[in-house]
Short mmCIF file of C-alpha atoms in Angstrom, two decimals:
data_model
loop_
_atom_site.label_atom_id
_atom_site.label_comp_id
_atom_site.label_asym_id
_atom_site.label_seq_id
_atom_site.Cartn_x
_atom_site.Cartn_y
_atom_site.Cartn_z
CA MET A 1 0.00 0.00 0.00
CA VAL A 2 2.79 2.44 0.92
CA ARG A 3 4.64 1.75 -2.34
CA ARG A 4 1.47 2.42 -4.32
CA LEU A 5 0.89 5.71 -2.49
CA ASP A 6 4.52 6.74 -3.08
CA TYR A 7 4.17 5.96 -6.79
CA LEU A 8 0.94 7.95 -7.14
CA ILE A 9 2.31 10.95 -5.27
CA LYS A 10 5.43 10.96 -7.44
CA LYS A 11 3.33 10.61 -10.60
CA PHE A 12 1.01 13.52 -9.75
CA ASP A 13 3.47 16.35 -9.01
CA GLY A 14 4.18 15.39 -5.40
CA VAL A 15 0.58 15.43 -4.14
CA MET A 16 -2.36 13.06 -4.19
CA ILE A 17 -5.92 14.00 -3.20
CA ASP A 18 -8.04 11.23 -1.69
CA ASP A 19 -11.81 10.73 -1.69
CA TYR A 20 -12.20 12.90 1.42
CA GLY A 21 -10.36 15.89 -0.06
CA TRP A 22 -7.16 15.39 1.95
CA GLU A 23 -3.96 16.21 0.07
CA HIS A 24 -1.23 13.62 0.75
CA TYR A 25 2.44 14.57 0.50
CA LYS A 26 5.70 12.70 1.00
CA VAL A 27 9.12 14.02 1.96
CA LYS A 28 12.01 12.42 0.10
CA GLY A 29 13.55 9.62 2.15
CA LYS A 30 10.77 9.50 4.77
CA ASP A 31 7.82 7.12 5.11
CA TYR A 32 5.55 9.61 6.85
CA ASP A 33 2.20 10.55 5.35
CA ILE A 34 1.83 14.33 5.53
CA ARG A 35 -1.78 15.41 4.97
CA PHE A 36 -3.59 18.69 4.43
CA ASP A 37 -7.36 19.18 4.63
CA ARG A 38 -8.34 22.29 2.65
CA SER A 39 -11.87 22.40 4.05
CA ARG A 40 -10.58 22.79 7.62
CA MET A 41 -7.14 24.24 6.76
CA GLU A 42 -5.62 21.51 8.92
CA TRP A 43 -2.26 19.74 8.64
CA ALA A 44 -1.40 16.27 10.01
CA CYS A 45 1.62 13.98 9.96
CA ASP A 46 2.25 10.39 11.09
CA CYS A 47 5.52 11.16 12.88
CA LEU A 48 5.94 11.14 16.66
CA ALA A 49 7.04 14.78 16.71
CA PHE A 50 3.63 15.82 15.35
CA THR A 51 1.84 13.51 17.77
CA TYR A 52 3.59 15.03 20.82
CA ARG A 53 4.02 18.60 19.51
CA HIS A 54 1.84 20.17 22.22
CA LYS A 55 4.29 19.00 24.88
CA PHE A 56 6.95 21.15 23.21
CA LYS A 57 4.55 24.01 22.35
CA LYS A 58 4.98 23.57 18.60
CA MET A 59 2.27 23.85 15.98
CA TYR A 60 3.81 21.65 13.28
CA CYS A 61 6.55 19.07 12.84
CA LYS A 62 9.55 19.61 10.55
CA HIS A 63 7.97 17.46 7.81
CA ILE A 64 4.94 19.74 7.53
CA LEU A 65 7.17 22.82 7.58
CA GLU A 66 9.27 21.30 4.77
CA ILE A 67 6.17 20.68 2.62
CA GLN A 68 4.96 24.23 3.29
CA ASP A 69 8.36 25.61 2.23
CA ILE A 70 8.33 23.50 -0.93
CA ASN A 71 4.82 24.66 -1.82
CA LEU A 72 5.80 28.29 -1.26
CA ALA A 73 8.89 27.87 -3.45
CA GLN A 74 6.77 26.32 -6.21
CA ARG A 75 4.34 29.21 -6.10
CA ARG A 76 7.26 31.58 -6.46
CA GLY A 77 8.46 29.62 -9.48
CA ARG A 78 11.50 27.93 -8.02
CA ALA A 79 12.19 24.25 -8.55
CA SER A 80 12.18 22.03 -5.49
CA ALA A 81 14.07 18.83 -4.84
CA GLY A 82 12.38 17.82 -1.57
CA VAL A 83 9.17 16.29 -2.87
CA VAL A 84 9.27 12.62 -3.86
#
């Protein structure tokens, strides 16, 4: 299942949108599923840092921040190497 998701994300410009409207991203070299829900403007990640982020008073993990940086760079017209 993970290999199939990785293939689809790579095939469709680094993002896949599921039946519920969640956008799924992958960071190169990581197995985490980074998700964004446009309807609620909500990010999620499978990593432990995201799970326990409130303990450290953080809003996002480094994987979400990396995807946000990549998306911003793409909007500005720069190429990115971080998306699988």
